Amino acid sequence: MAFFLSTFTNRVDKKGRVSVPAPFRNAVCASEGAFPGIVIYRPLNLPCIEGADLAFLEQLSDRLYGDFGPFDPDQMSVATAILAGASQLSFDPEGRVMLPAELKAGAGIDDACTFVGIGRKFQIWNPEAFEAHKADQLGRAAEQAPKLPPFGGGRP
Amino acid sequence: MAFFLSTFTNRVDKKGRVSVPAPFRNAVCASEGAFPGIVIYRPLNLPCIEGADLAFLEQLSDRLYGDFGPFDPDQMSVATAILAGASQLSFDPEGRVMLPAELKAGAGIDDACTFVGIGRKFQIWNPEAFEAHKADQLGRAAEQAPKLPPFGGGRP
DNA sequence: TGGGATATCATGGGCATTCATGGTTGGTCA
DNA sequence: TGACCAACCATGAATGCCCATGATATCCCA
């Protein structure tokens, strides 16, 4: 599964296209036979877009079905909230995608956006909004980091 | 097995035909030798239609038999409710299907319908009814999501 | 180490194809 | 013969593909 690091800001052109940062593109396409594109969705508690590779969402979906059963109301609510609002965006030959208008509006994205790698997934922000969010997160992380549980050396 | 994401609203014409969204069509037909169409049925607790590819229904059936035994009354009740009422719809040359009148009526679908991808299956709603349902599910998911078991992180 | 050549990348615009949609025709079964 | 169903055709809009450009970073060689 792909891994995303670092932050990049790219322009959104008149047609709504954005270049996905090359490192993210390579991360997604590294897996043989993987879907050449990304999947994005509206996260529940943040004014941004979240994205990942298809394998990530498939795993989320399959675990929901596996842990809750295919007709469990709790499973359905999360599946509907995340998956129904998701979009599968394939790269054009130049490595760009088209952000759906609804998700763009929800994140307040206009003519530029910031890609933020956070491990197995990434976020897409309005550049100014991300600066504010980042400052907030830094303060929070400084408090939380010392309390993190130990890694446990390779949980099976 | 096919994977369905995102939502699409299409018109139902006078003859009852609906275009299945191209991404859903491709997902279904991607598997080599798969039945070129979809399977739909009436879900137990929602006023909509549910659909999937044939492989999903086969797996559902196999799990019912596996978890309950072939002559268990509970298994039989679910099998009867879901599988007996299911319809197999093949695509016409343009990628459309005809929704059976009974299922259409049960979901309150008239001249338009919304396809909602939720992972291994999808739903077909009356567009307004889905908007209401979606708002409801978002609230519910916001409560559920923090309780979700961990996923991602490379653990298979 | 410095300078030039090269490759990669982000960006912009024009064009062909696909897609959703509606109507029409031909065939089949009652 | 009439009703229904499936294939065929047509159309406008939206989407994705192809080309071109400039800037940046990288590599190679002197």
CSV table of C-alpha atoms (C1' of nucleotides) in Angstrom, one decimal:
chain,number,residue,atom,x,y,z
A,1,MET,CA,0.0,0.0,0.0
A,2,ALA,CA,1.2,3.5,-0.9
A,3,PHE,CA,2.9,5.8,1.6
A,4,PHE,CA,2.7,9.6,1.5
A,5,LEU,CA,5.1,12.1,3.0
A,6,SER,CA,5.8,15.8,2.8
A,7,THR,CA,3.8,18.8,1.6
A,8,PHE,CA,3.3,20.2,-1.9
A,9,THR,CA,1.2,23.1,-3.3
A,10,ASN,CA,0.0,23.0,-6.9
A,11,ARG,CA,-2.3,25.1,-9.0
A,12,VAL,CA,-5.8,24.2,-10.1
A,13,ASP,CA,-6.4,25.3,-13.7
A,14,LYS,CA,-9.7,26.6,-15.2
A,15,LYS,CA,-10.8,23.1,-16.1
A,16,GLY,CA,-10.4,22.0,-12.5
A,17,ARG,CA,-7.3,19.9,-13.1
A,18,VAL,CA,-4.5,19.6,-10.5
A,19,SER,CA,-1.1,17.9,-10.9
A,20,VAL,CA,-0.8,15.2,-8.2
A,21,PRO,CA,2.8,15.7,-6.8
A,22,ALA,CA,5.1,13.3,-8.5
A,23,PRO,CA,6.2,11.5,-5.3
A,24,PHE,CA,2.5,10.7,-4.5
A,25,ARG,CA,2.0,9.5,-8.0
A,26,ASN,CA,5.0,7.2,-7.8
A,27,ALA,CA,3.8,5.9,-4.4
A,28,VAL,CA,0.4,5.0,-5.9
A,29,CYS,CA,1.7,3.4,-9.0
A,30,ALA,CA,4.5,1.5,-7.4
A,31,SER,CA,2.4,-1.5,-6.6
A,32,GLU,CA,2.1,-3.7,-9.7
A,33,GLY,CA,-1.3,-3.7,-11.4
A,34,ALA,CA,-2.6,-1.0,-9.1
A,35,PHE,CA,-5.4,1.4,-10.2
A,36,PRO,CA,-3.5,4.4,-11.8
A,37,GLY,CA,-5.1,7.1,-9.8
A,38,ILE,CA,-6.3,8.1,-6.3
A,39,VAL,CA,-9.5,7.9,-4.3
A,40,ILE,CA,-10.6,11.0,-2.4
A,41,TYR,CA,-13.4,11.6,0.1
A,42,ARG,CA,-14.7,14.1,2.6
A,43,PRO,CA,-13.4,13.3,6.1
A,44,LEU,CA,-15.9,13.5,8.9
A,45,ASN,CA,-14.3,16.2,11.0
A,46,LEU,CA,-12.1,18.4,8.9
A,47,PRO,CA,-12.7,21.0,6.2
A,48,CYS,CA,-10.4,19.3,3.7
A,49,ILE,CA,-10.3,16.4,1.3
A,50,GLU,CA,-8.7,13.1,2.2
A,51,GLY,CA,-7.1,10.8,-0.3
A,52,ALA,CA,-5.4,7.4,-0.6
A,53,ASP,CA,-4.8,4.7,-3.1
A,54,LEU,CA,-7.7,2.3,-4.0
A,55,ALA,CA,-6.2,-0.5,-1.9
A,56,PHE,CA,-6.6,1.6,1.3
A,57,LEU,CA,-10.4,2.1,0.7
A,58,GLU,CA,-10.9,-1.5,-0.3
A,59,GLN,CA,-9.3,-2.6,2.9
A,60,LEU,CA,-11.5,-0.1,4.9
A,61,SER,CA,-14.6,-1.4,3.1
A,62,ASP,CA,-13.7,-5.1,3.5
A,63,ARG,CA,-12.9,-4.7,7.2
A,64,LEU,CA,-16.2,-2.9,7.8
A,65,TYR,CA,-18.1,-5.8,6.1
A,66,GLY,CA,-15.9,-8.3,7.9
A,67,ASP,CA,-16.2,-6.8,11.4
A,68,PHE,CA,-19.8,-5.9,11.3
A,69,GLY,CA,-21.6,-8.0,8.7
A,70,PRO,CA,-23.0,-6.8,5.4
A,71,PHE,CA,-26.3,-5.4,6.8
A,72,ASP,CA,-25.2,-3.9,10.1
A,73,PRO,CA,-26.5,-0.4,10.5
A,74,ASP,CA,-23.2,0.9,12.0
A,75,GLN,CA,-21.3,-0.5,9.1
A,76,MET,CA,-23.7,1.0,6.7
A,77,SER,CA,-23.5,4.5,8.2
A,78,VAL,CA,-19.7,4.6,7.9
A,79,ALA,CA,-19.8,3.1,4.5
A,80,THR,CA,-22.3,5.6,3.3
A,81,ALA,CA,-20.6,8.6,4.9
A,82,ILE,CA,-17.2,7.8,3.5
A,83,LEU,CA,-17.6,5.6,0.4
A,84,ALA,CA,-20.7,7.2,-1.1
A,85,GLY,CA,-19.0,10.6,-1.0
A,86,ALA,CA,-15.8,9.2,-2.4
A,87,SER,CA,-14.5,9.6,-5.9
A,88,GLN,CA,-12.1,7.5,-7.9
A,89,LEU,CA,-9.9,9.8,-9.9
A,90,SER,CA,-7.6,8.4,-12.6
A,91,PHE,CA,-4.5,10.3,-13.7
A,92,ASP,CA,-4.5,11.9,-17.1
A,93,PRO,CA,-1.3,11.2,-19.1
A,94,GLU,CA,0.4,14.2,-17.4
A,95,GLY,CA,-0.4,12.9,-13.9
A,96,ARG,CA,-3.3,15.2,-13.1
A,97,VAL,CA,-6.8,14.6,-11.7
A,98,MET,CA,-10.0,16.6,-11.7
A,99,LEU,CA,-11.4,17.4,-8.3
A,100,PRO,CA,-15.2,17.1,-8.1
A,101,ALA,CA,-16.8,20.5,-7.5
A,102,GLU,CA,-18.6,19.4,-4.4
A,103,LEU,CA,-15.4,18.2,-2.6
A,104,LYS,CA,-13.6,21.3,-3.8
A,105,ALA,CA,-16.3,23.6,-2.3
A,106,GLY,CA,-16.3,21.7,0.9
A,107,ALA,CA,-12.6,22.3,1.4
A,108,GLY,CA,-12.7,25.9,0.2
A,109,ILE,CA,-10.4,25.1,-2.6
A,110,ASP,CA,-10.2,27.6,-5.5
A,111,ASP,CA,-7.2,28.1,-7.7
A,112,ALA,CA,-4.6,26.3,-5.7
A,113,CYS,CA,-4.4,23.4,-3.2
A,114,THR,CA,-1.9,21.8,-0.8
A,115,PHE,CA,-1.2,18.1,-0.8
A,116,VAL,CA,-0.2,16.9,2.7
A,117,GLY,CA,1.2,13.4,3.1
A,118,ILE,CA,0.3,11.8,6.4
A,119,GLY,CA,1.4,8.1,5.9
A,120,ARG,CA,-1.1,5.7,4.4
A,121,LYS,CA,-3.3,8.6,3.3
A,122,PHE,CA,-3.0,12.3,2.4
A,123,GLN,CA,-5.0,15.4,2.6
A,124,ILE,CA,-5.8,18.2,0.2
A,125,TRP,CA,-6.3,21.7,1.7
A,126,ASN,CA,-6.9,25.2,0.8
A,127,PRO,CA,-3.3,26.5,1.2
A,128,GLU,CA,-4.1,29.2,3.8
A,129,ALA,CA,-6.5,26.9,5.7
A,130,PHE,CA,-3.7,24.3,5.9
A,131,GLU,CA,-1.3,26.8,7.4
A,132,ALA,CA,-3.7,27.6,10.2
A,133,HIS,CA,-4.5,23.9,10.7
A,134,LYS,CA,-0.8,23.0,10.8
A,135,ALA,CA,-0.1,25.5,13.6
A,136,ASP,CA,-2.9,24.1,15.6
A,137,GLN,CA,-1.8,20.5,15.0
A,138,LEU,CA,1.8,21.3,16.1
A,139,GLY,CA,0.7,22.5,19.4
A,140,ARG,CA,-1.5,19.5,20.0
A,141,ALA,CA,1.1,17.1,18.9
A,142,ALA,CA,3.7,18.5,21.3
A,143,GLU,CA,1.3,17.6,24.1
A,144,GLN,CA,0.3,14.2,22.8
A,145,ALA,CA,3.6,12.8,21.6
A,146,PRO,CA,5.0,11.9,25.0
A,147,LYS,CA,1.8,10.0,25.8
A,148,LEU,CA,1.9,7.7,22.8
A,149,PRO,CA,1.8,4.0,23.6
A,150,PRO,CA,4.9,2.0,22.7
A,151,PHE,CA,5.1,0.5,19.2
A,152,GLY,CA,5.5,-3.1,20.4
A,153,GLY,CA,8.1,-4.2,17.9
A,154,GLY,CA,6.1,-5.7,15.1
A,155,ARG,CA,2.6,-6.6,16.1
A,156,PRO,CA,1.5,-9.7,14.2
B,1,MET,CA,-15.1,-8.7,-7.0
B,2,ALA,CA,-16.3,-5.3,-8.1
B,3,PHE,CA,-15.9,-2.2,-5.9
B,4,PHE,CA,-18.3,0.7,-6.0
B,5,LEU,CA,-17.6,4.3,-5.0
B,6,SER,CA,-19.2,7.7,-5.3
B,7,THR,CA,-22.7,8.7,-6.2
B,8,PHE,CA,-24.3,9.4,-9.6
B,9,THR,CA,-27.8,10.6,-10.5
B,10,ASN,CA,-29.3,9.5,-13.8
B,11,ARG,CA,-32.7,9.9,-15.5
B,12,VAL,CA,-35.2,7.1,-15.9
B,13,ASP,CA,-36.8,7.4,-19.3
B,14,LYS,CA,-40.4,6.6,-20.3
B,15,LYS,CA,-39.6,3.1,-21.0
B,16,GLY,CA,-38.0,2.6,-17.6
B,17,ARG,CA,-34.4,2.5,-18.8
B,18,VAL,CA,-31.6,3.9,-16.7
B,19,SER,CA,-27.9,4.3,-17.6
B,20,VAL,CA,-25.8,2.5,-15.1
B,21,PRO,CA,-22.9,4.9,-14.3
B,22,ALA,CA,-19.9,4.1,-16.4
B,23,PRO,CA,-17.6,3.5,-13.4
B,24,PHE,CA,-20.0,0.9,-12.0
B,25,ARG,CA,-20.3,-0.8,-15.4
B,26,ASN,CA,-16.5,-1.0,-15.7
B,27,ALA,CA,-16.2,-2.4,-12.2
B,28,VAL,CA,-18.7,-5.1,-12.9
B,29,CYS,CA,-17.2,-6.1,-16.3
B,30,ALA,CA,-13.6,-5.9,-15.2
B,31,SER,CA,-13.6,-9.5,-13.9
B,32,GLU,CA,-13.0,-11.8,-16.8
B,33,GLY,CA,-16.0,-13.8,-18.0
B,34,ALA,CA,-18.3,-12.0,-15.5
B,35,PHE,CA,-22.0,-11.7,-16.2
B,36,PRO,CA,-22.4,-8.4,-18.1
B,37,GLY,CA,-24.9,-6.9,-15.8
B,38,ILE,CA,-25.9,-6.3,-12.2
B,39,VAL,CA,-28.0,-8.1,-9.6
B,40,ILE,CA,-30.5,-6.0,-7.6
B,41,TYR,CA,-32.7,-6.8,-4.6
B,42,ARG,CA,-34.8,-5.2,-2.0
B,43,PRO,CA,-32.8,-4.6,1.2
B,44,LEU,CA,-34.5,-5.4,4.5
B,45,ASN,CA,-34.5,-2.1,6.4
B,46,LEU,CA,-34.2,0.7,3.8
B,47,PRO,CA,-36.5,2.1,1.2
B,48,CYS,CA,-34.2,1.7,-1.7
B,49,ILE,CA,-32.8,-0.9,-4.0
B,50,GLU,CA,-29.5,-2.6,-3.5
B,51,GLY,CA,-27.3,-4.0,-6.2
B,52,ALA,CA,-24.0,-5.7,-6.7
B,53,ASP,CA,-22.3,-8.0,-9.1
B,54,LEU,CA,-23.1,-11.7,-9.2
B,55,ALA,CA,-20.0,-12.7,-7.3
B,56,PHE,CA,-21.1,-10.7,-4.3
B,57,LEU,CA,-24.5,-12.5,-4.1
B,58,GLU,CA,-22.7,-15.8,-4.6
B,59,GLN,CA,-20.4,-15.0,-1.7
B,60,LEU,CA,-23.4,-13.9,0.5
B,61,SER,CA,-25.1,-17.2,-0.2
B,62,ASP,CA,-22.0,-19.2,0.6
B,63,ARG,CA,-21.5,-17.4,3.8
B,64,LEU,CA,-25.1,-17.9,4.9
B,65,TYR,CA,-24.7,-21.6,4.3
B,66,GLY,CA,-21.3,-21.6,5.9
B,67,ASP,CA,-22.3,-19.7,9.0
B,68,PHE,CA,-25.7,-21.2,9.5
B,69,GLY,CA,-25.8,-24.6,7.8
B,70,PRO,CA,-27.9,-25.4,4.8
B,71,PHE,CA,-31.2,-26.1,6.7
B,72,ASP,CA,-31.0,-23.5,9.4
B,73,PRO,CA,-34.3,-21.5,9.6
B,74,ASP,CA,-32.5,-18.2,10.1
B,75,GLN,CA,-30.4,-18.9,7.0
B,76,MET,CA,-33.4,-19.8,5.0
B,77,SER,CA,-35.3,-16.6,6.0
B,78,VAL,CA,-32.4,-14.3,4.9
B,79,ALA,CA,-31.9,-16.3,1.8
B,80,THR,CA,-35.6,-16.1,0.9
B,81,ALA,CA,-35.8,-12.4,1.7
B,82,ILE,CA,-32.8,-11.4,-0.3
B,83,LEU,CA,-32.1,-14.0,-2.9
B,84,ALA,CA,-35.6,-14.9,-3.9
B,85,GLY,CA,-36.5,-11.3,-4.6
B,86,ALA,CA,-33.4,-10.6,-6.5
B,87,SER,CA,-33.3,-9.8,-10.3
B,88,GLN,CA,-30.5,-10.2,-12.7
B,89,LEU,CA,-30.4,-7.3,-15.1
B,90,SER,CA,-28.2,-7.3,-18.2
B,91,PHE,CA,-26.9,-4.2,-19.8
B,92,ASP,CA,-28.3,-3.1,-23.2
B,93,PRO,CA,-25.7,-2.0,-25.8
B,94,GLU,CA,-25.6,1.5,-24.3
B,95,GLY,CA,-25.1,0.2,-20.8
B,96,ARG,CA,-28.6,0.7,-19.5
B,97,VAL,CA,-30.8,-1.6,-17.5
B,98,MET,CA,-34.6,-1.8,-16.9
B,99,LEU,CA,-35.6,-1.6,-13.2
B,100,PRO,CA,-38.5,-3.9,-12.4
B,101,ALA,CA,-41.6,-2.0,-11.5
B,102,GLU,CA,-42.0,-3.5,-8.1
B,103,LEU,CA,-38.5,-2.6,-6.9
B,104,LYS,CA,-38.9,0.9,-8.4
B,105,ALA,CA,-42.2,1.4,-6.6
B,106,GLY,CA,-40.7,0.1,-3.3
B,107,ALA,CA,-37.9,2.7,-3.6
B,108,GLY,CA,-40.2,5.5,-4.7
B,109,ILE,CA,-38.3,6.0,-7.9
B,110,ASP,CA,-40.0,7.9,-10.6
B,111,ASP,CA,-38.1,9.7,-13.3
B,112,ALA,CA,-34.6,9.8,-11.8
B,113,CYS,CA,-32.5,7.7,-9.5
B,114,THR,CA,-29.3,8.0,-7.6
B,115,PHE,CA,-26.6,5.3,-7.6
B,116,VAL,CA,-24.7,5.1,-4.4
B,117,GLY,CA,-21.4,3.1,-4.2
B,118,ILE,CA,-20.8,1.7,-0.8
B,119,GLY,CA,-17.9,-0.8,-1.4
B,120,ARG,CA,-18.8,-4.3,-2.5
B,121,LYS,CA,-22.4,-3.3,-3.2
B,122,PHE,CA,-24.3,-0.2,-4.2
B,123,GLN,CA,-27.8,1.3,-3.6
B,124,ILE,CA,-30.3,2.9,-5.9
B,125,TRP,CA,-32.4,5.7,-4.4
B,126,ASN,CA,-35.0,8.3,-5.1
B,127,PRO,CA,-32.7,11.3,-5.3
B,128,GLU,CA,-34.5,13.3,-2.6
B,129,ALA,CA,-34.9,10.4,-0.4
B,130,PHE,CA,-31.2,9.7,-0.6
B,131,GLU,CA,-30.3,13.3,0.4
B,132,ALA,CA,-32.3,12.9,3.6
B,133,HIS,CA,-30.8,9.5,4.2
B,134,LYS,CA,-27.3,10.7,3.7
B,135,ALA,CA,-27.7,13.5,6.2
B,136,ASP,CA,-28.9,11.0,8.7
B,137,GLN,CA,-26.1,8.7,8.1
B,138,LEU,CA,-23.5,11.4,8.3
B,139,GLY,CA,-24.6,12.2,11.8
B,140,ARG,CA,-24.6,8.6,12.8
B,141,ALA,CA,-21.2,8.0,11.3
B,142,ALA,CA,-19.7,10.8,13.2
B,143,GLU,CA,-20.6,8.9,16.4
B,144,GLN,CA,-19.4,5.6,15.1
B,145,ALA,CA,-16.2,6.5,13.4
B,146,PRO,CA,-14.1,7.0,16.5
B,147,LYS,CA,-15.1,3.6,17.8
B,148,LEU,CA,-14.0,1.8,14.6
B,149,PRO,CA,-11.4,-0.9,15.0
B,150,PRO,CA,-8.0,0.2,13.7
B,151,PHE,CA,-7.2,-0.4,10.1
B,152,GLY,CA,-4.6,0.8,7.5
B,153,GLY,CA,-1.1,0.7,8.8
B,154,GLY,CA,-0.1,-2.2,6.6
B,155,ARG,CA,-1.7,-4.9,8.7
B,156,PRO,CA,-3.5,-7.2,6.2
C,1,DT,C1',34.2,22.8,-9.2
C,2,DG,C1',31.8,25.2,-12.7
C,3,DG,C1',29.0,25.2,-16.7
C,4,DG,C1',26.3,23.2,-20.1
C,5,DA,C1',23.2,19.5,-21.6
C,6,DT,C1',19.3,16.7,-20.3
C,7,DA,C1',15.4,14.9,-18.0
C,8,DT,C1',11.5,15.6,-15.0
C,9,DC,C1',7.7,18.2,-13.7
C,10,DA,C1',3.9,21.5,-13.4
C,11,DT,C1',1.0,24.0,-16.4
C,12,DG,C1',-2.0,25.5,-20.4
C,13,DG,C1',-5.0,24.9,-24.4
C,14,DG,C1',-7.2,22.3,-28.4
C,15,DC,C1',-9.3,18.1,-30.1
C,16,DA,C1',-11.3,13.4,-30.2
C,17,DT,C1',-13.9,10.1,-27.7
C,18,DT,C1',-17.0,8.5,-24.3
C,19,DC,C1',-21.2,9.0,-21.9
C,20,DA,C1',-26.0,9.9,-20.8
C,21,DT,C1',-30.2,10.4,-23.1
C,22,DG,C1',-34.1,10.2,-26.3
C,23,DG,C1',-36.3,8.4,-30.2
C,24,DT,C1',-37.2,4.7,-33.8
C,25,DT,C1',-37.3,0.2,-35.7
C,26,DG,C1',-37.6,-4.8,-35.9
C,27,DG,C1',-38.7,-9.0,-33.7
C,28,DT,C1',-41.1,-12.1,-30.4
C,29,DC,C1',-44.6,-13.9,-27.7
C,30,DA,C1',-49.3,-14.1,-26.2
D,1,DT,C1',-52.7,-8.5,-34.4
D,2,DG,C1',-51.3,-6.0,-30.5
D,3,DA,C1',-48.2,-5.3,-26.7
D,4,DC,C1',-43.8,-5.6,-25.0
D,5,DC,C1',-38.9,-6.0,-25.3
D,6,DA,C1',-34.3,-5.6,-27.3
D,7,DA,C1',-31.2,-3.6,-30.6
D,8,DC,C1',-30.0,0.4,-33.5
D,9,DC,C1',-29.3,5.2,-34.4
D,10,DA,C1',-28.7,10.2,-33.3
D,11,DT,C1',-27.2,14.2,-30.4
D,12,DG,C1',-25.3,17.4,-27.0
D,13,DA,C1',-22.4,17.7,-23.3
D,14,DA,C1',-18.8,16.4,-20.5
D,15,DT,C1',-14.6,13.9,-20.1
D,16,DG,C1',-10.2,12.3,-21.1
D,17,DC,C1',-6.1,12.4,-24.5
D,18,DC,C1',-2.6,14.7,-27.0
D,19,DC,C1',0.5,18.3,-27.9
D,20,DA,C1',3.2,22.4,-26.6
D,21,DT,C1',5.8,25.4,-23.1
D,22,DG,C1',8.5,27.1,-19.4
D,23,DA,C1',10.8,26.3,-15.2
D,24,DT,C1',13.4,23.5,-12.1
D,25,DA,C1',16.4,20.1,-10.7
D,26,DT,C1',19.8,16.6,-12.1
D,27,DC,C1',23.5,14.7,-14.4
D,28,DC,C1',27.8,14.7,-17.0
D,29,DC,C1',32.0,16.2,-18.4
D,30,DA,C1',35.7,19.2,-18.7
